[in-house]
Coordinates of N, CA and C in Angstrom, one line a residue:
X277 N 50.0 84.3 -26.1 CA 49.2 83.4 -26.9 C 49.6 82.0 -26.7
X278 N 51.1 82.1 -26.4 CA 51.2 80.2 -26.4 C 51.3 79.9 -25.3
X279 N 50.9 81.1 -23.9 CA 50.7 80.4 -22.7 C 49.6 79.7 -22.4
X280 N 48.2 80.8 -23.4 CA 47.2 80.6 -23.6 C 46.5 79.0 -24.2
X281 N 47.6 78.6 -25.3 CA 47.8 77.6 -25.7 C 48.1 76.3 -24.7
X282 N 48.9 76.6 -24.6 CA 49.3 75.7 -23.2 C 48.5 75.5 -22.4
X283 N 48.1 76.3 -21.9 CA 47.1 76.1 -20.5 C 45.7 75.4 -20.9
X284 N 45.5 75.7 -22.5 CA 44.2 74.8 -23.2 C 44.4 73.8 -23.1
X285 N 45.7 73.2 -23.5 CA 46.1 71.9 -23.6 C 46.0 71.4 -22.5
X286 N 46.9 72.1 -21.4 CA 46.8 71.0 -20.5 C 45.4 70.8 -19.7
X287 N 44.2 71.5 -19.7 CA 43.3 71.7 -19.4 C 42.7 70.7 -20.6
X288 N 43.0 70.6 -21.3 CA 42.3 69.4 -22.0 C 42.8 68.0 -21.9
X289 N 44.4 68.0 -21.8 CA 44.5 66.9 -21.4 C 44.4 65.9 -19.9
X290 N 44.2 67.3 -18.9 CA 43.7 66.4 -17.8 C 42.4 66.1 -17.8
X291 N 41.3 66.8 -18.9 CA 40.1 66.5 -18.9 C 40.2 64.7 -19.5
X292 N 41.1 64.7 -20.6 CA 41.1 63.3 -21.3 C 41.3 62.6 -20.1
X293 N 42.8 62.7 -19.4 CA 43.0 61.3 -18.6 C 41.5 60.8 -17.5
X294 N 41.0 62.5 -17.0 CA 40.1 62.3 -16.1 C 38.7 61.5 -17.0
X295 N 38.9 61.4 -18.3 CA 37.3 60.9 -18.6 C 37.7 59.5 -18.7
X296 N 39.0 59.0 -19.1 CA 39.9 57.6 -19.4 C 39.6 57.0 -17.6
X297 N 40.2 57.7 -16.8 CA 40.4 56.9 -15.3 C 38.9 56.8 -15.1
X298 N 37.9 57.9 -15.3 CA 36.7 57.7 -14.9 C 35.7 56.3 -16.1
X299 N 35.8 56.3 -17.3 CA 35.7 54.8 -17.6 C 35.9 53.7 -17.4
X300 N 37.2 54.0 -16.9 CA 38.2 52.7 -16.4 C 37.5 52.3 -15.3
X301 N 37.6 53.4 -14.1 CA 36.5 52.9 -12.6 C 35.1 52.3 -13.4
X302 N 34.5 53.0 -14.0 CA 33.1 52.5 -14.6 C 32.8 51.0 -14.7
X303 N 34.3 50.9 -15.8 CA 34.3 49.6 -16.2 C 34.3 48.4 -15.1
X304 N 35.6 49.0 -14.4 CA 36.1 47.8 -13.4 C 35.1 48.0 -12.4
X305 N 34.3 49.1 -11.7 CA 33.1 48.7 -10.4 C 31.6 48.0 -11.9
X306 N 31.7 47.9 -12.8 CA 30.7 47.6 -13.1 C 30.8 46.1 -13.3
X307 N 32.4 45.3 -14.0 CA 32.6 44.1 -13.5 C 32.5 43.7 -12.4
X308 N 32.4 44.1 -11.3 CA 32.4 43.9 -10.0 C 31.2 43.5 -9.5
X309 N 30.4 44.6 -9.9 CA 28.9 44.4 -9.7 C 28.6 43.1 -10.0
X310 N 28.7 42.9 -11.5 CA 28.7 41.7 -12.4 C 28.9 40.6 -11.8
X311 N 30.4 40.2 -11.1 CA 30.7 38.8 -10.9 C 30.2 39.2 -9.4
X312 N 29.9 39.9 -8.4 CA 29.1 40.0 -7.3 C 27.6 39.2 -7.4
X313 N 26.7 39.9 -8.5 CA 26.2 39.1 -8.6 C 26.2 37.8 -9.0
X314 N 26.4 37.5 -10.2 CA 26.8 36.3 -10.7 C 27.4 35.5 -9.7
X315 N 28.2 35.7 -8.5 CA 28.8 34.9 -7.6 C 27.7 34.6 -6.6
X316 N 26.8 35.1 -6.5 CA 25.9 35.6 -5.2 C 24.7 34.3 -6.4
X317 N 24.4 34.3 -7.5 CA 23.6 33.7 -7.9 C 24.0 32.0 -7.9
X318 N 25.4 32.0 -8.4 CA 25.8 30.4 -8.1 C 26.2 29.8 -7.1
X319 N 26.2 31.1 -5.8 CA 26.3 30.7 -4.6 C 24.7 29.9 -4.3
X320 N 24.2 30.8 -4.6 CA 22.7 29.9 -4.3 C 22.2 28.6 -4.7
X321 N 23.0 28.4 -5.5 CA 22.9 26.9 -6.6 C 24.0 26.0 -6.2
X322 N 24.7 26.2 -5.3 CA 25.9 25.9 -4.3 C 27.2 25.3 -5.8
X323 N 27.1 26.1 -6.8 CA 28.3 26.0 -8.0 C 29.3 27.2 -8.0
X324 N 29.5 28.3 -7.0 CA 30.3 29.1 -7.5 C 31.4 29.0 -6.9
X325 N 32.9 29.0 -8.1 CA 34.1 29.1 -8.0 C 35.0 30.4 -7.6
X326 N 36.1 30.4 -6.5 CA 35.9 31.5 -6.7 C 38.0 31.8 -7.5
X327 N 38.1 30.7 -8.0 CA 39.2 30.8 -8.7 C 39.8 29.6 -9.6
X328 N 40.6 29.8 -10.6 CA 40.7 28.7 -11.0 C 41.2 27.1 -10.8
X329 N 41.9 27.7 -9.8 CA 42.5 26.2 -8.7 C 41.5 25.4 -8.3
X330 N 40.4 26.0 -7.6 CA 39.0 25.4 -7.0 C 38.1 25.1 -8.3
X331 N 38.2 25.6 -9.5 CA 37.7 24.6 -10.5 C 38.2 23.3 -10.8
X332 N 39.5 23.8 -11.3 CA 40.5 22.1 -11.8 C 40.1 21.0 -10.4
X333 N 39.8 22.2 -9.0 CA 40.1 20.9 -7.7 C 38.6 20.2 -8.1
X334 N 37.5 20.9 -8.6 CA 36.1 20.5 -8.3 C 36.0 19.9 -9.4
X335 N 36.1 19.8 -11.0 CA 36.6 19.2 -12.3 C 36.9 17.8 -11.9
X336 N 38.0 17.3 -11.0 CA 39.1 16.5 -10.6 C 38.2 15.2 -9.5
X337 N 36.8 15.7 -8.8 CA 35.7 14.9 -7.9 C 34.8 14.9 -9.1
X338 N 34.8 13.2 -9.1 CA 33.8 12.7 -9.7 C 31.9 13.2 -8.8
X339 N 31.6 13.1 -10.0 CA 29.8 14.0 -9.2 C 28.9 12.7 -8.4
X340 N 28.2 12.8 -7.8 CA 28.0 11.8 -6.5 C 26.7 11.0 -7.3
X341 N 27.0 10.1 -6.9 CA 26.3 8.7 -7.5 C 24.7 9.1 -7.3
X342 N 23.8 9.3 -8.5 CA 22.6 9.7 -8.2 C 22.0 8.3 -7.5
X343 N 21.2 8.7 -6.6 CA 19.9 7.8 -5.9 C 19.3 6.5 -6.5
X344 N 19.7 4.9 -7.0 CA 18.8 4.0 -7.8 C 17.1 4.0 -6.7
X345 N 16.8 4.8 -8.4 CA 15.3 4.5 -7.7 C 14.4 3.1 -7.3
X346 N 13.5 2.9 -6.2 CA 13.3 1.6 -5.5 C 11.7 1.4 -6.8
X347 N 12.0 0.6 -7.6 CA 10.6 -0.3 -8.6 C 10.5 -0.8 -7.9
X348 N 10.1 -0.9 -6.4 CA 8.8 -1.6 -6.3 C 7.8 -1.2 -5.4
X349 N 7.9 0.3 -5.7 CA 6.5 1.3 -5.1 C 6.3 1.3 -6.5
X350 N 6.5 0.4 -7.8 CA 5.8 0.6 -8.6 C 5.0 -0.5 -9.1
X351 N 4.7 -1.1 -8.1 CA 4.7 -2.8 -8.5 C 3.0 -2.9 -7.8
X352 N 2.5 -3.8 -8.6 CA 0.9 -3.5 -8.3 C 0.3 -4.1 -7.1
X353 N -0.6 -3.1 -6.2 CA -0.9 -3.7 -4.8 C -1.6 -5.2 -5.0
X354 N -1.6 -6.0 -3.8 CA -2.6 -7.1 -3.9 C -4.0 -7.7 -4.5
X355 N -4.1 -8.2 -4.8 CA -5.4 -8.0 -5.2 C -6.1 -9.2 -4.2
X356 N -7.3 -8.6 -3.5 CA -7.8 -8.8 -2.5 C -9.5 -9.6 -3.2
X357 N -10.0 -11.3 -3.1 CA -11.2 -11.4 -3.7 C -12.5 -10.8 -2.9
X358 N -13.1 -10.7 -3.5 CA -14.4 -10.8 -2.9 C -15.1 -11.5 -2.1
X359 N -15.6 -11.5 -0.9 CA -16.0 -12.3 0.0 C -18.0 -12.7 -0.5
X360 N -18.6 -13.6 -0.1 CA -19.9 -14.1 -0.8 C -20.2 -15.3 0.2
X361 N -21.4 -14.8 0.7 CA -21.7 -16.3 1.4 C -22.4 -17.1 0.7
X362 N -22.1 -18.9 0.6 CA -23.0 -19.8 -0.7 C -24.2 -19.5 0.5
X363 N -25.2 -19.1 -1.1 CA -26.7 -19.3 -0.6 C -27.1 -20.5 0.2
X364 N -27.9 -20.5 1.3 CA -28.2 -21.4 1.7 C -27.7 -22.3 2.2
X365 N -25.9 -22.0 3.5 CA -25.5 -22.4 4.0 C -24.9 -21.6 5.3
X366 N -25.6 -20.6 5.5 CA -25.2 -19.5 6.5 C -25.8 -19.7 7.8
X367 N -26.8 -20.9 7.9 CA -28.0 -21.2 9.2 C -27.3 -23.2 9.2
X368 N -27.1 -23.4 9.8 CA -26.6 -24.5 10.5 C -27.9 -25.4 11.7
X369 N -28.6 -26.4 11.2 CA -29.7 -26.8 12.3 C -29.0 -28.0 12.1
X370 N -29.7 -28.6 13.5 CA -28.6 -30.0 14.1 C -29.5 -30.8 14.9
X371 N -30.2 -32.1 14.6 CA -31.0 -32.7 15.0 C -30.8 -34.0 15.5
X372 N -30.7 -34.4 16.8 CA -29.9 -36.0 17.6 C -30.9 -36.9 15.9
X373 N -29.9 -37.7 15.6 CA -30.1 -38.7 14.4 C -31.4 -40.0 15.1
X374 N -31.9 -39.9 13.7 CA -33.5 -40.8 14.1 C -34.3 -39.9 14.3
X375 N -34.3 -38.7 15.3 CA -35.3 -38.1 15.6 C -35.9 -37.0 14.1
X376 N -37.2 -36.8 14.6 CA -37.6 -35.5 13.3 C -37.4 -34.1 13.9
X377 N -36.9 -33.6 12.6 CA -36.4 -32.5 13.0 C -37.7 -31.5 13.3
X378 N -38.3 -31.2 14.4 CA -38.7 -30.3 14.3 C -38.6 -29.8 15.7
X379 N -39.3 -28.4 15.8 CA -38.6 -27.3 17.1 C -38.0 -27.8 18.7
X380 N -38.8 -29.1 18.9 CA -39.2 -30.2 20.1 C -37.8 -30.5 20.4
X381 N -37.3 -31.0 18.6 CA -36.3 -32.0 18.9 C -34.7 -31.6 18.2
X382 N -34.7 -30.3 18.0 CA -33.3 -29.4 18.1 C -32.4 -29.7 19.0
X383 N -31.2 -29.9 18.7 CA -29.8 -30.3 19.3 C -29.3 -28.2 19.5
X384 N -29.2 -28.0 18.3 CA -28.2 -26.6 18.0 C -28.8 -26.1 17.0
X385 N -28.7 -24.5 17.2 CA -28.6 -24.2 15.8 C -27.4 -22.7 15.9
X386 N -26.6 -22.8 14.5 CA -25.4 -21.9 14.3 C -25.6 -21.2 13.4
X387 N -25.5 -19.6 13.2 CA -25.5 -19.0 12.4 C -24.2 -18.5 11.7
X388 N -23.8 -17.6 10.8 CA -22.9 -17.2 10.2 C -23.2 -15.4 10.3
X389 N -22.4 -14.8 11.3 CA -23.2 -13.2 11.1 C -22.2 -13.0 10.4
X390 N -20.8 -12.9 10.5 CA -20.3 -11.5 10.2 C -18.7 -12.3 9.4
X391 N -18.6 -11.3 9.1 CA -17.0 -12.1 8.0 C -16.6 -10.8 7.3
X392 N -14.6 -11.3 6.8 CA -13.9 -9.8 6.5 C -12.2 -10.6 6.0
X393 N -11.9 -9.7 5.1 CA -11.0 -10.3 5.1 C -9.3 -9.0 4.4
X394 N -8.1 -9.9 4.9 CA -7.2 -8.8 3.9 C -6.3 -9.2 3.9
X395 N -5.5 -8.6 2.6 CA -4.9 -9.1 1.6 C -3.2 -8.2 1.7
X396 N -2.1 -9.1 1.3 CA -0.7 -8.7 1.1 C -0.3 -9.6 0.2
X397 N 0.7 -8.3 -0.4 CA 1.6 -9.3 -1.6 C 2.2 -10.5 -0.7
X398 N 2.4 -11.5 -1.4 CA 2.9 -12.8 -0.9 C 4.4 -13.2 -1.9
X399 N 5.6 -12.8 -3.0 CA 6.2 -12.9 -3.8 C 5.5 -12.4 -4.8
X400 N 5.0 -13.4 -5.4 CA 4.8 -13.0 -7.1 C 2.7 -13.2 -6.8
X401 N 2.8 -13.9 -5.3 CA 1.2 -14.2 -5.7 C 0.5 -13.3 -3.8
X402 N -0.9 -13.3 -3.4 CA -1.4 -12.7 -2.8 C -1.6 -13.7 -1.8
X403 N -1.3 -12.9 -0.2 CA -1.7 -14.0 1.2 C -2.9 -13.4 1.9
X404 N -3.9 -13.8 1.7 CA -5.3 -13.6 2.2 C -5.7 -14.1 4.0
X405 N -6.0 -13.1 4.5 CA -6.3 -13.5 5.8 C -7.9 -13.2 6.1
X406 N -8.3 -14.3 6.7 CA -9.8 -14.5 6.1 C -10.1 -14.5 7.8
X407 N -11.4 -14.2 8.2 CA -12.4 -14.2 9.6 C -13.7 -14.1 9.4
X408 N -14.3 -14.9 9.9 CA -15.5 -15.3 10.1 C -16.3 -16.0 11.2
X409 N -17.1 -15.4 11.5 CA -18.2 -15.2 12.9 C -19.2 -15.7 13.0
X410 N -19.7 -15.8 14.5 CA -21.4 -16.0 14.2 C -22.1 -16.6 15.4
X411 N -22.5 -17.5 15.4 CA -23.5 -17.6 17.2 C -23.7 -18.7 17.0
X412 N -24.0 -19.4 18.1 CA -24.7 -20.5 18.2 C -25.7 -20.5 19.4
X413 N -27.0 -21.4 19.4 CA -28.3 -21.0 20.2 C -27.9 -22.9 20.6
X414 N -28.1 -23.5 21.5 CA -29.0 -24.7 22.0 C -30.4 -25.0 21.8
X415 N -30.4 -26.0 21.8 CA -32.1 -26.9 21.6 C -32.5 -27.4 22.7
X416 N -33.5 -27.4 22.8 CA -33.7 -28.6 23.4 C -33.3 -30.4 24.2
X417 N -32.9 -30.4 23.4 CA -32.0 -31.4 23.5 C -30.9 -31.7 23.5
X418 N -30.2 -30.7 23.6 CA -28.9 -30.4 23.6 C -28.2 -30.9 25.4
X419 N -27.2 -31.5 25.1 CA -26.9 -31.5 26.5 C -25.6 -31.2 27.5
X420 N -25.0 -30.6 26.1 CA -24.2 -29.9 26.5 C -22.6 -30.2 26.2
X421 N -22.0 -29.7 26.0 CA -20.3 -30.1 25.3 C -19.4 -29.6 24.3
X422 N -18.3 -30.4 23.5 CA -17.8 -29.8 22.4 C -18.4 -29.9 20.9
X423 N -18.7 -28.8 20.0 CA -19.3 -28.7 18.6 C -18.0 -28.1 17.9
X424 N -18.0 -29.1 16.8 CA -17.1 -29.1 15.7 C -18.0 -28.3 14.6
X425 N -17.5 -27.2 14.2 CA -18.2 -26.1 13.3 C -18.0 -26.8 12.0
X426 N -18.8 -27.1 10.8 CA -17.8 -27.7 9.2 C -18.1 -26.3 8.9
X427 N -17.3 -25.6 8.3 CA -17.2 -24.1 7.9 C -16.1 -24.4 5.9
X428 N -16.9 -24.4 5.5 CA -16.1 -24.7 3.7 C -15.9 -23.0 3.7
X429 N -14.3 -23.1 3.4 CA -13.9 -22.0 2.9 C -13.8 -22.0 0.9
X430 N -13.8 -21.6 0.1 CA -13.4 -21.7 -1.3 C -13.2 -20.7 -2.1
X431 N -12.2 -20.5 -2.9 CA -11.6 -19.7 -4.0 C -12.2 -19.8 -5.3
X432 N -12.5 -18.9 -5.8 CA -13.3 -19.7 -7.3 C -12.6 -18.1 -8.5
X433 N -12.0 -18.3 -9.4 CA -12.0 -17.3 -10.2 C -12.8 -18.0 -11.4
X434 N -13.2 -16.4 -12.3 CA -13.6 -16.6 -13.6 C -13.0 -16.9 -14.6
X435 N -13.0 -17.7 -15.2 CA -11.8 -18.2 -16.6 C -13.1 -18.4 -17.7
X436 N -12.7 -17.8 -19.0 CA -13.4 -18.3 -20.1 C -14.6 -18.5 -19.9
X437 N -15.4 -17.7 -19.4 CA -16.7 -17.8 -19.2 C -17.3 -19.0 -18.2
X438 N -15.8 -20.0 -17.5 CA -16.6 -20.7 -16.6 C -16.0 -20.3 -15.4
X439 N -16.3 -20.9 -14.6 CA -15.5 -20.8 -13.1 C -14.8 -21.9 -12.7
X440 N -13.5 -22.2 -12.1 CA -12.4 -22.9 -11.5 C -12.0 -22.1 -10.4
X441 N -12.0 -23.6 -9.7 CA -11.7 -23.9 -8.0 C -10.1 -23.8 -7.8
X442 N -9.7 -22.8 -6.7 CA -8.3 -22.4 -6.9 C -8.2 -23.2 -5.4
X443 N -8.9 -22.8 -4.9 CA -8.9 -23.4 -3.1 C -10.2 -23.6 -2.6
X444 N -9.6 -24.7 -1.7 CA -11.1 -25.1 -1.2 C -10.6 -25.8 0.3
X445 N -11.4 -25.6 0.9 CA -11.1 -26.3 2.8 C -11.9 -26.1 3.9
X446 N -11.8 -27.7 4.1 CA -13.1 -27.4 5.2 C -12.5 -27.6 6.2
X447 N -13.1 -26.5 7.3 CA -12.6 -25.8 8.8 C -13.2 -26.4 10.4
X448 N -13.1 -27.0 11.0 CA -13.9 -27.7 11.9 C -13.5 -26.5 13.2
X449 N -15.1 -26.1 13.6 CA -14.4 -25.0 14.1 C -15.5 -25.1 15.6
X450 N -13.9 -25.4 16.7 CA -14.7 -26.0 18.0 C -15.3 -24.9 19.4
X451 N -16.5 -25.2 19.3 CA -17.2 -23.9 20.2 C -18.1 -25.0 21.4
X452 N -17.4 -24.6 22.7 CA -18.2 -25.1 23.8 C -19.4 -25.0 23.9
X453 N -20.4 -25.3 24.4 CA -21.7 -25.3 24.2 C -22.7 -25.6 25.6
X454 N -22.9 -25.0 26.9 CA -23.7 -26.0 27.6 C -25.1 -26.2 27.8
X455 N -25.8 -27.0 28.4 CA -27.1 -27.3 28.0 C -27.9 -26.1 28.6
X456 N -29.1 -25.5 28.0 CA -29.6 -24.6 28.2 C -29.4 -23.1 28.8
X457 N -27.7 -22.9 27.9 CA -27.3 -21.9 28.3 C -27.8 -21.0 27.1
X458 N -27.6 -19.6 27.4 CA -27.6 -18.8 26.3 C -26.4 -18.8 24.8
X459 N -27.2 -17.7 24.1 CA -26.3 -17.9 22.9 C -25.0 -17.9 23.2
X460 N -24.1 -18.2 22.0 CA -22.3 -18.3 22.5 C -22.0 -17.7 21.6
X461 N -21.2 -16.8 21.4 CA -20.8 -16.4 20.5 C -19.4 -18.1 19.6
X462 N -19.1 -17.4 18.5 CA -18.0 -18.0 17.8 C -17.3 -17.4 16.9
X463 N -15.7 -18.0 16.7 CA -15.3 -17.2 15.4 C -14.0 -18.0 14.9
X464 N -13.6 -17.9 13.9 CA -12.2 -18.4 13.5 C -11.6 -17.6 12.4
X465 N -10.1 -17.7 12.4 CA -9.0 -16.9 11.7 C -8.3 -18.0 10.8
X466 N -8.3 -17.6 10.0 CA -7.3 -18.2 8.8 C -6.4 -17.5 8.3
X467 N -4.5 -17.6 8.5 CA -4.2 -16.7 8.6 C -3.6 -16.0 7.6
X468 N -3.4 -17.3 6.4 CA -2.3 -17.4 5.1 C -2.8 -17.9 4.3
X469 N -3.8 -17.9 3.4 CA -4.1 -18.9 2.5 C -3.6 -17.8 1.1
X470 N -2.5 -18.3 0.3 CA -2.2 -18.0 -0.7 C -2.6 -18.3 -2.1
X471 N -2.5 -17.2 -2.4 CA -3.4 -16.9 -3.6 C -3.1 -16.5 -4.9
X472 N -3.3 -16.6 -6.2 CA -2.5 -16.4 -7.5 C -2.7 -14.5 -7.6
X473 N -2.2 -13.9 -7.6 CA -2.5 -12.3 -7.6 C -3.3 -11.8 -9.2
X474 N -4.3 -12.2 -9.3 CA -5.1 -12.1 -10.5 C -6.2 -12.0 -10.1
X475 N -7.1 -11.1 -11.0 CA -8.4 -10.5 -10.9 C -9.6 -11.6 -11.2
X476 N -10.9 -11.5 -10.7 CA -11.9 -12.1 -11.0 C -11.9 -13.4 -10.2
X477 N -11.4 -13.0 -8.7 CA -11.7 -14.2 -7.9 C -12.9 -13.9 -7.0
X478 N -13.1 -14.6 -6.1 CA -14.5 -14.4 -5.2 C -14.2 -15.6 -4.1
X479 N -14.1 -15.2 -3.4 CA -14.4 -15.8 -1.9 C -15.4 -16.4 -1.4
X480 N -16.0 -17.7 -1.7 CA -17.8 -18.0 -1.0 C -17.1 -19.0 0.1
X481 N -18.3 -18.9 1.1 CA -18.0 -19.7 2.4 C -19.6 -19.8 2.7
X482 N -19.5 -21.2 3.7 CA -20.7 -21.3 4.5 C -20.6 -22.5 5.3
X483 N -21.4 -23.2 6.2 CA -21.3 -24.3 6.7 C -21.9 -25.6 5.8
X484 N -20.7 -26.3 5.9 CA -21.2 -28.0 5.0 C -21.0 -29.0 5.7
X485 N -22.5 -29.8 5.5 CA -23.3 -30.8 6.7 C -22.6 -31.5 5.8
X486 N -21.7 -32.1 4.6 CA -21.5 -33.6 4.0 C -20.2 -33.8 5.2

């Protein structure tokens, strides 16, 4: 009977140690797993330590100076006016002095086709680069040589319900010409004319006989 005993016992106590060692593995491969992953996850996030020396060393490096962001991709584009030709200065007729102007006794005539213009910040205000084109035909009478274009460029914004003159300039713009040749073309560039960077300007141009 007390071998019987015995043999229970120890048959129960290798069962204990065997369920204790078998927890124990449990425990420790299931920590394992644990900081496996967890290492594998802050590996990816490039923060995982893998002891405490390499914390205090990483603790000890100040963190890297973030990026000063550049304000002035936030700073407002140019403002570019409106171009407008003054009514009733876009045709240019030119008649030798004394004589009457009619078809007989035409020197020139200059049109205004085509015009364009663009705009960059300039500091605090806008530099407008202006072009404008156009033809000129011979007369009659014409006999041939250098033509001084009067081409009025002008800036006008809206203020208070009236208008003020920001710029104004007149352009003498020289196109050879010979007698009874065909049309000629023309054109001139302006390259910088600076400008207050505020809204409600307008651009008029045309040719001025004063």
């Amino acid at each position: 009977m007390a071998d019987i005993e015995t043999k229970t016992a120890g048959k129960f106590g290798i069962r204990m140690v065997g369920n204790l060692l078998a927890k124990s593995l449990l425990k420790n491969t299931g920590r394992a797993i644990l900081l496996v992953a967890l290492g594998a996850s802050l590996a990816g996030c490039g923060s995982f330590m893998s002891s405490d020396n390499e914390l205090e060393a990483s603790s000890a490096n100040p963190p890297a100076t973030e990026k000063t962001f550049d304000l002035s991709v936030l700073q407002a584009p140019a403002l570019c006016p409106a171009l407008q030709e003054l009514s009733g200065t876009t045709i240019l007729t030119v008649y030798p002095r004394g004589k009457e102007k009619t078809p007989e006794n035409l020197s020139y005539q200059a049109i205004i086709t085509d015009w364009a213009r663009t705009c960059k910040k300039s500091g605090q205000n806008s530099a407008m680069k202006l072009g404008i084109a156009g033809n000129i035909t011979p007369g009659p009478t014409w006999k041939g040589g250098e033509i001084l274009l009067p081409v009025r460029v002008a800036v006008t914004q809206d203020v208070d319900g009236g208008e003020k003159t920001i710029y104004s300039k007149l352009f003498s713009v020289p196109v050879t010409l010979g007698a009874g040749s065909p049309s000629a073309t023309w054109a001139f560039v302006e390259e910088n004319i600076i400008l207050p960077n505020e809204p409600r300007q307008n651009v008029v141009f045309g040719f001025d006989e004063k």
